[in-house]
mmCIF file of C-alpha atoms in Angstrom:
data_model
loop_
_atom_site.group_PDB
_atom_site.id
_atom_site.type_symbol
_atom_site.label_atom_id
_atom_site.label_comp_id
_atom_site.label_asym_id
_atom_site.label_seq_id
_atom_site.Cartn_x
_atom_site.Cartn_y
_atom_site.Cartn_z
ATOM 1 C CA MET W 19 10.458 122.335 235.476
ATOM 2 C CA SER W 20 14.061 121.687 233.023
ATOM 3 C CA LYS W 21 13.750 121.204 229.990
ATOM 4 C CA ILE W 22 15.512 117.550 228.842
ATOM 5 C CA ILE W 23 16.942 117.225 225.009
ATOM 6 C CA ALA W 24 18.561 113.605 224.726
ATOM 7 C CA LEU W 25 21.294 113.661 221.679
ATOM 8 C CA ALA W 26 20.714 110.058 219.419
ATOM 9 C CA ASN W 27 22.369 108.833 216.825
ATOM 10 C CA GLN W 28 22.932 105.454 216.819
ATOM 11 C CA LYS W 29 25.885 105.918 214.519
ATOM 12 C CA GLY W 30 29.278 106.428 216.306
ATOM 13 C CA GLY W 31 31.310 109.633 215.376
ATOM 14 C CA VAL W 32 28.692 112.093 214.999
ATOM 15 C CA GLY W 33 29.763 114.981 217.119
ATOM 16 C CA LYS W 34 27.290 113.667 219.470
ATOM 17 C CA THR W 35 29.066 113.441 223.070
ATOM 18 C CA THR W 36 31.393 116.621 222.261
ATOM 19 C CA SER W 37 27.227 118.844 220.952
ATOM 20 C CA SER W 38 26.212 117.288 224.426
ATOM 21 C CA ILE W 39 29.503 118.528 226.639
ATOM 22 C CA ASN W 40 29.762 121.514 224.569
ATOM 23 C CA LEU W 41 25.519 122.771 224.227
ATOM 24 C CA ALA W 42 25.663 121.988 228.014
ATOM 25 C CA ALA W 43 28.116 124.322 228.468
ATOM 26 C CA SER W 44 27.347 126.673 226.137
ATOM 27 C CA LEU W 45 23.369 126.830 228.349
ATOM 28 C CA ALA W 46 25.385 127.077 231.539
ATOM 29 C CA VAL W 47 27.729 130.499 230.746
ATOM 30 C CA LEU W 48 24.050 131.684 229.385
ATOM 31 C CA GLU W 49 23.362 131.579 232.159
ATOM 32 C CA TYR W 50 21.116 128.719 232.237
ATOM 33 C CA LYS W 51 21.578 126.260 235.197
ATOM 34 C CA THR W 52 21.994 123.379 233.418
ATOM 35 C CA LEU W 53 22.758 119.395 234.085
ATOM 36 C CA LEU W 54 25.102 117.801 231.798
ATOM 37 C CA VAL W 55 23.847 113.717 232.378
ATOM 38 C CA ASP W 56 26.744 110.763 231.022
ATOM 39 C CA ALA W 57 24.315 107.587 229.663
ATOM 40 C CA ASP W 58 27.152 106.267 227.727
ATOM 41 C CA PRO W 59 28.716 103.231 229.432
ATOM 42 C CA GLN W 60 32.460 104.801 227.696
ATOM 43 C CA ALA W 61 31.871 107.697 229.759
ATOM 44 C CA ASN W 62 33.179 109.922 227.688
ATOM 45 C CA SER W 63 31.111 113.098 228.500
ATOM 46 C CA THR W 64 32.029 112.466 232.001
ATOM 47 C CA SER W 65 36.672 112.362 231.334
ATOM 48 C CA GLY W 66 35.184 115.173 228.541
ATOM 49 C CA ILE W 67 33.945 117.092 231.444
ATOM 50 C CA GLY W 68 37.461 116.456 233.713
ATOM 51 C CA TYR W 69 37.116 113.486 235.815
ATOM 52 C CA ASP W 70 37.629 110.243 235.959
ATOM 53 C CA PRO W 71 35.311 107.217 235.225
ATOM 54 C CA ARG W 72 37.577 104.816 237.555
ATOM 55 C CA THR W 73 36.985 106.850 240.369
ATOM 56 C CA ILE W 74 33.217 107.711 241.037
ATOM 57 C CA LYS W 75 31.158 106.029 242.986
ATOM 58 C CA ASN W 76 27.761 106.711 242.216
ATOM 59 C CA SER W 77 26.561 107.263 238.562
ATOM 60 C CA ILE W 78 23.391 107.275 236.805
ATOM 61 C CA TYR W 79 24.083 102.965 237.239
ATOM 62 C CA GLU W 80 23.901 103.160 240.853
ATOM 63 C CA CYS W 81 20.704 105.848 240.098
ATOM 64 C CA ILE W 82 18.744 103.616 238.371
ATOM 65 C CA ILE W 83 19.706 99.718 239.421
ATOM 66 C CA ASN W 84 19.679 100.919 242.691
ATOM 67 C CA GLN W 85 18.036 103.859 243.336
ATOM 68 C CA VAL W 86 20.370 105.842 245.324
ATOM 69 C CA ASP W 87 19.782 109.460 244.001
ATOM 70 C CA PRO W 88 20.809 110.872 242.027
ATOM 71 C CA HIS W 89 21.666 114.227 244.887
ATOM 72 C CA GLU W 90 24.421 111.830 245.428
ATOM 73 C CA ALA W 91 25.374 111.158 242.253
ATOM 74 C CA ILE W 92 25.698 114.569 240.548
ATOM 75 C CA GLN W 93 28.551 116.572 240.675
ATOM 76 C CA LYS W 94 30.121 119.923 240.431
ATOM 77 C CA THR W 95 31.923 121.431 237.628
ATOM 78 C CA ASP W 96 34.135 123.744 235.671
ATOM 79 C CA THR W 97 32.336 125.669 234.055
ATOM 80 C CA PRO W 98 29.828 127.654 236.921
ATOM 81 C CA ASN W 99 25.750 126.161 236.308
ATOM 82 C CA LEU W 100 27.278 123.287 234.758
ATOM 83 C CA ASP W 101 26.617 119.927 236.884
ATOM 84 C CA LEU W 102 27.015 116.445 235.787
ATOM 85 C CA LEU W 103 25.841 112.666 236.570
ATOM 86 C CA PRO W 104 28.584 110.914 235.240
ATOM 87 C CA ALA W 105 28.731 106.899 234.625
ATOM 88 C CA HIS W 106 31.547 104.411 234.105
ATOM 89 C CA ILE W 107 31.404 101.148 233.000
ATOM 90 C CA ASP W 108 28.912 99.328 234.875
ATOM 91 C CA LEU W 109 26.421 101.266 232.749
ATOM 92 C CA VAL W 110 27.647 98.495 230.108
ATOM 93 C CA GLY W 111 25.193 95.408 232.404
ATOM 94 C CA ALA W 112 22.446 98.196 232.759
ATOM 95 C CA GLU W 113 20.287 96.656 230.085
ATOM 96 C CA ILE W 114 20.656 93.092 230.893
ATOM 97 C CA GLU W 115 19.878 94.025 234.713
ATOM 98 C CA MET W 116 16.980 96.082 233.656
ATOM 99 C CA ILE W 117 14.881 93.461 231.519
ATOM 100 C CA ASN W 118 13.195 92.242 234.392
ATOM 101 C CA LEU W 119 12.168 95.344 235.969
ATOM 102 C CA GLU W 120 8.110 96.823 235.630
ATOM 103 C CA GLY W 121 8.144 99.921 233.841
ATOM 104 C CA ARG W 122 12.222 99.279 232.824
ATOM 105 C CA GLU W 123 11.548 102.369 230.064
ATOM 106 C CA TYR W 124 10.957 104.863 232.377
ATOM 107 C CA LYS W 125 13.968 104.527 234.675
ATOM 108 C CA MET W 126 15.877 107.822 234.058
ATOM 109 C CA LYS W 127 13.331 109.951 233.756
ATOM 110 C CA GLU W 128 12.133 108.550 237.861
ATOM 111 C CA VAL W 129 15.955 109.702 238.251
ATOM 112 C CA LEU W 130 15.629 112.685 236.371
ATOM 113 C CA GLU W 131 12.229 114.140 238.673
ATOM 114 C CA LYS W 132 13.924 113.942 241.649
ATOM 115 C CA VAL W 133 16.542 117.013 239.966
ATOM 116 C CA ASN W 134 13.861 117.782 237.511
ATOM 117 C CA ALA W 135 12.651 121.280 239.687
ATOM 118 C CA GLU W 136 16.573 122.580 239.801
ATOM 119 C CA TYR W 137 17.325 122.696 236.666
ATOM 120 C CA ASP W 138 16.493 124.868 233.638
ATOM 121 C CA PHE W 139 17.752 122.035 230.942
ATOM 122 C CA ILE W 140 19.287 118.614 231.715
ATOM 123 C CA ILE W 141 21.020 117.252 228.258
ATOM 124 C CA ILE W 142 21.886 114.091 227.696
ATOM 125 C CA ASP W 143 24.645 112.254 226.208
ATOM 126 C CA CYS W 144 23.565 108.829 225.032
ATOM 127 C CA SER W 145 24.792 106.401 223.850
ATOM 128 C CA PRO W 146 25.686 105.118 220.273
ATOM 129 C CA SER W 147 22.687 102.121 220.583
ATOM 130 C CA LEU W 148 19.202 101.491 220.343
ATOM 131 C CA GLY W 149 19.150 99.820 223.276
ATOM 132 C CA LEU W 150 18.162 100.430 226.316
ATOM 133 C CA ILE W 151 19.516 103.046 227.894
ATOM 134 C CA THR W 152 18.905 104.689 224.693
ATOM 135 C CA ILE W 153 15.569 104.737 224.430
ATOM 136 C CA ASN W 154 14.881 104.925 228.708
ATOM 137 C CA ALA W 155 16.858 108.280 227.658
ATOM 138 C CA LEU W 156 13.972 108.857 224.859
ATOM 139 C CA THR W 157 11.237 108.668 227.436
ATOM 140 C CA ALA W 158 12.504 110.898 229.992
ATOM 141 C CA ALA W 159 13.560 114.363 227.380
ATOM 142 C CA ASN W 160 11.023 116.567 226.365
ATOM 143 C CA SER W 161 12.920 116.559 222.581
ATOM 144 C CA VAL W 162 16.215 115.284 221.280
ATOM 145 C CA ILE W 163 18.714 116.276 218.709
ATOM 146 C CA ILE W 164 19.635 114.185 215.903
ATOM 147 C CA PRO W 165 23.488 114.958 215.043
ATOM 148 C CA VAL W 166 24.850 114.812 211.730
ATOM 149 C CA GLN W 167 28.390 114.427 211.107
ATOM 150 C CA CYS W 168 29.063 116.458 206.998
ATOM 151 C CA GLU W 169 31.118 113.674 205.644
ATOM 152 C CA TYR W 170 29.961 110.136 203.632
ATOM 153 C CA PHE W 171 26.442 108.444 203.928
ATOM 154 C CA ALA W 172 25.021 110.969 206.595
ATOM 155 C CA LEU W 173 21.840 109.787 206.166
ATOM 156 C CA GLU W 174 22.436 106.035 206.595
ATOM 157 C CA GLY W 175 21.105 104.671 209.581
ATOM 158 C CA LEU W 176 19.235 107.990 210.321
ATOM 159 C CA GLY W 177 15.876 106.238 209.077
ATOM 160 C CA LYS W 178 16.159 103.592 211.849
ATOM 161 C CA LEU W 179 16.730 106.412 214.412
ATOM 162 C CA LEU W 180 13.715 108.109 213.152
ATOM 163 C CA ASN W 181 12.101 105.126 213.296
ATOM 164 C CA THR W 182 13.091 104.006 217.018
ATOM 165 C CA ILE W 183 11.424 108.267 217.731
ATOM 166 C CA LYS W 184 8.181 107.227 216.477
ATOM 167 C CA ILE W 185 7.403 104.011 218.457
ATOM 168 C CA VAL W 186 8.530 106.027 221.483
ATOM 169 C CA GLN W 187 6.681 108.686 220.652
ATOM 170 C CA SER W 188 3.354 106.840 220.427
ATOM 171 C CA ARG W 189 3.782 104.409 223.643
ATOM 172 C CA LEU W 190 5.978 105.798 225.706
ATOM 173 C CA ASN W 191 6.186 109.267 225.150
ATOM 174 C CA THR W 192 3.606 111.244 223.075
ATOM 175 C CA LYS W 193 4.999 114.773 224.339
ATOM 176 C CA LEU W 194 8.661 113.535 222.575
ATOM 177 C CA ASP W 195 9.511 116.358 219.853
ATOM 178 C CA ILE W 196 12.427 117.031 217.069
ATOM 179 C CA GLU W 197 14.203 119.389 218.382
ATOM 180 C CA GLY W 198 16.648 119.160 216.031
ATOM 181 C CA ILE W 199 19.199 118.028 213.532
ATOM 182 C CA LEU W 200 22.847 118.993 213.979
ATOM 183 C CA LEU W 201 25.082 118.643 210.670
ATOM 184 C CA THR W 202 28.688 118.819 212.568
ATOM 185 C CA MET W 203 32.264 118.168 211.360
ATOM 186 C CA TYR W 204 31.848 120.739 208.755
ATOM 187 C CA ASP W 205 34.406 121.832 206.190
ATOM 188 C CA VAL W 206 34.371 124.657 204.969
ATOM 189 C CA ARG W 207 37.717 123.358 201.918
ATOM 190 C CA LEU W 208 35.117 120.902 201.029
ATOM 191 C CA ARG W 209 32.196 120.317 198.336
ATOM 192 C CA LEU W 210 31.422 116.524 200.173
ATOM 193 C CA SER W 211 30.615 118.862 202.660
ATOM 194 C CA ASN W 212 28.758 121.676 201.428
ATOM 195 C CA GLN W 213 27.022 118.422 199.844
ATOM 196 C CA VAL W 214 25.932 116.889 202.839
ATOM 197 C CA VAL W 215 24.637 120.505 204.007
ATOM 198 C CA GLU W 216 22.468 120.587 201.313
ATOM 199 C CA GLU W 217 20.929 117.004 201.003
ATOM 200 C CA VAL W 218 20.250 116.980 204.523
ATOM 201 C CA ARG W 219 18.295 120.379 204.275
ATOM 202 C CA THR W 220 16.104 119.476 201.111
ATOM 203 C CA HIS W 221 15.451 115.908 202.866
ATOM 204 C CA PHE W 222 14.397 117.725 206.284
ATOM 205 C CA GLU W 223 13.964 120.887 205.907
ATOM 206 C CA ASP W 224 12.433 122.808 208.470
ATOM 207 C CA LEU W 225 14.142 120.333 211.294
ATOM 208 C CA VAL W 226 17.339 121.356 210.406
ATOM 209 C CA PHE W 227 19.429 123.460 213.558
ATOM 210 C CA GLU W 228 20.660 126.949 211.757
ATOM 211 C CA THR W 229 23.873 126.429 213.464
ATOM 212 C CA ILE W 230 26.100 123.892 211.534
ATOM 213 C CA ILE W 231 29.190 123.096 213.400
ATOM 214 C CA GLN W 232 32.465 123.274 212.098
ATOM 215 C CA ARG W 233 35.660 120.796 212.407
ATOM 216 C CA ASN W 234 38.515 122.764 214.296
ATOM 217 C CA THR W 235 40.920 121.685 215.995
ATOM 218 C CA ARG W 236 40.395 123.538 219.191
ATOM 219 C CA LEU W 237 36.847 121.269 219.466
ATOM 220 C CA SER W 238 39.278 117.864 219.127
ATOM 221 C CA GLU W 239 41.294 118.715 221.508
ATOM 222 C CA ALA W 240 39.239 120.663 223.856
ATOM 223 C CA PRO W 241 38.458 116.629 226.014
ATOM 224 C CA SER W 242 41.822 115.780 226.147
ATOM 225 C CA PHE W 243 42.121 119.470 228.733
ATOM 226 C CA GLY W 244 39.034 117.777 230.443
ATOM 227 C CA VAL W 245 36.820 121.350 229.518
ATOM 228 C CA SER W 246 34.947 121.977 227.356
ATOM 229 C CA VAL W 247 35.886 123.632 224.014
ATOM 230 C CA ILE W 248 34.005 127.370 225.809
ATOM 231 C CA MET W 249 36.392 126.983 229.193
ATOM 232 C CA HIS W 250 39.218 125.868 226.894
ATOM 233 C CA ASP W 251 38.909 129.233 224.121
ATOM 234 C CA ALA W 252 36.288 131.405 224.192
ATOM 235 C CA ASN W 253 37.147 132.441 220.746
ATOM 236 C CA SER W 254 37.469 129.739 218.637
ATOM 237 C CA LYS W 255 35.327 128.771 215.997
ATOM 238 C CA GLY W 256 33.431 125.368 217.973
ATOM 239 C CA ALA W 257 32.736 127.659 220.928
ATOM 240 C CA ILE W 258 31.292 130.326 219.341
ATOM 241 C CA ASN W 259 29.818 127.637 216.582
ATOM 242 C CA TYR W 260 28.423 125.860 220.195
ATOM 243 C CA LEU W 261 27.229 129.597 221.343
ATOM 244 C CA ASN W 262 25.082 130.200 218.974
ATOM 245 C CA LEU W 263 23.566 126.745 218.938
ATOM 246 C CA ALA W 264 22.486 127.290 222.347
ATOM 247 C CA ARG W 265 20.765 130.580 221.588
ATOM 248 C CA GLU W 266 18.912 128.856 218.448
ATOM 249 C CA ILE W 267 17.620 126.600 220.229
ATOM 250 C CA LEU W 268 16.728 129.235 223.339
ATOM 251 C CA ARG W 269 15.241 131.171 220.524
ATOM 252 C CA LYS W 270 13.081 128.282 219.408
ATOM 253 C CA ASN W 271 11.770 127.075 223.030
ATOM 254 C CA ASN W 272 11.232 131.293 223.666
ATOM 255 C CA ILE W 273 12.941 131.051 226.733
ATOM 256 C CA VAL W 274 15.701 132.967 226.490
ATOM 257 C CA LYS W 275 16.560 135.743 229.653
ATOM 258 C CA GLU W 276 16.392 139.323 229.324
ATOM 259 C CA GLY W 277 18.905 141.236 228.545
ATOM 260 C CA SER W 278 20.575 137.969 227.337
ATOM 261 C CA PRO W 279 22.727 138.174 223.956
ATOM 262 C CA VAL W 280 20.940 136.694 221.270
ATOM 263 C CA THR W 281 22.912 137.219 217.644
ATOM 264 C CA THR W 282 23.667 134.373 216.242
ATOM 265 C CA GLU W 283 27.505 134.353 213.715
ATOM 266 C CA THR W 284 26.842 132.804 210.589
ATOM 267 C CA VAL W 285 29.212 130.417 209.044
#
């Protein structure tokens, strides 16, 4: 059985897709069989890992709406141990099409249950909204990571997201945990970044990951090459940050493989 982690924040531009791609790739590089699920109609995880969404025949949409077997939609990637369940623009209409479906909040869970046993981790990149697809992702997940950018208004909207998570926990998925709050886009030169880190850690204490994702040129340019930062430049600060995050999650869940390196480099 895999551990399913959703990355969610209804705010756009917080590093959610970047974190989904690179966390999934980092877990894969650490030899954990990983599936990246693109649950965002913008399909940025799909293009960011090397696929053109316009050429995708079967995607998460077909799996949810037309009951296509996910094995027919899953694609291999250039990263060893990493597969992709892609998205395309049709996912925009899925929420409307799901309105009258019985058990509509559980459709993604039903899809992922068909492949659950084949992976160590399933990482879901949610859309920047709190709509039905995101609710589906939270209902299917064991835990959720909340990316928060180290910029002004960082905590804006976070209360609404946490309230949505509480509703899902009480009504749809009692086993959903908050894996952690992930600080992204950290710039060591900016006083504001340090203030945000301090503020978030004061508010949320142990919920905040030790690992902080720094602003990094290699991290920003990797999607344009259709690869994760680890495949683009394994020695870059961005690659090291996400490997550290993966190791932190492995330690936290007590599932580190014997002989696997678990030390982290600090910011």
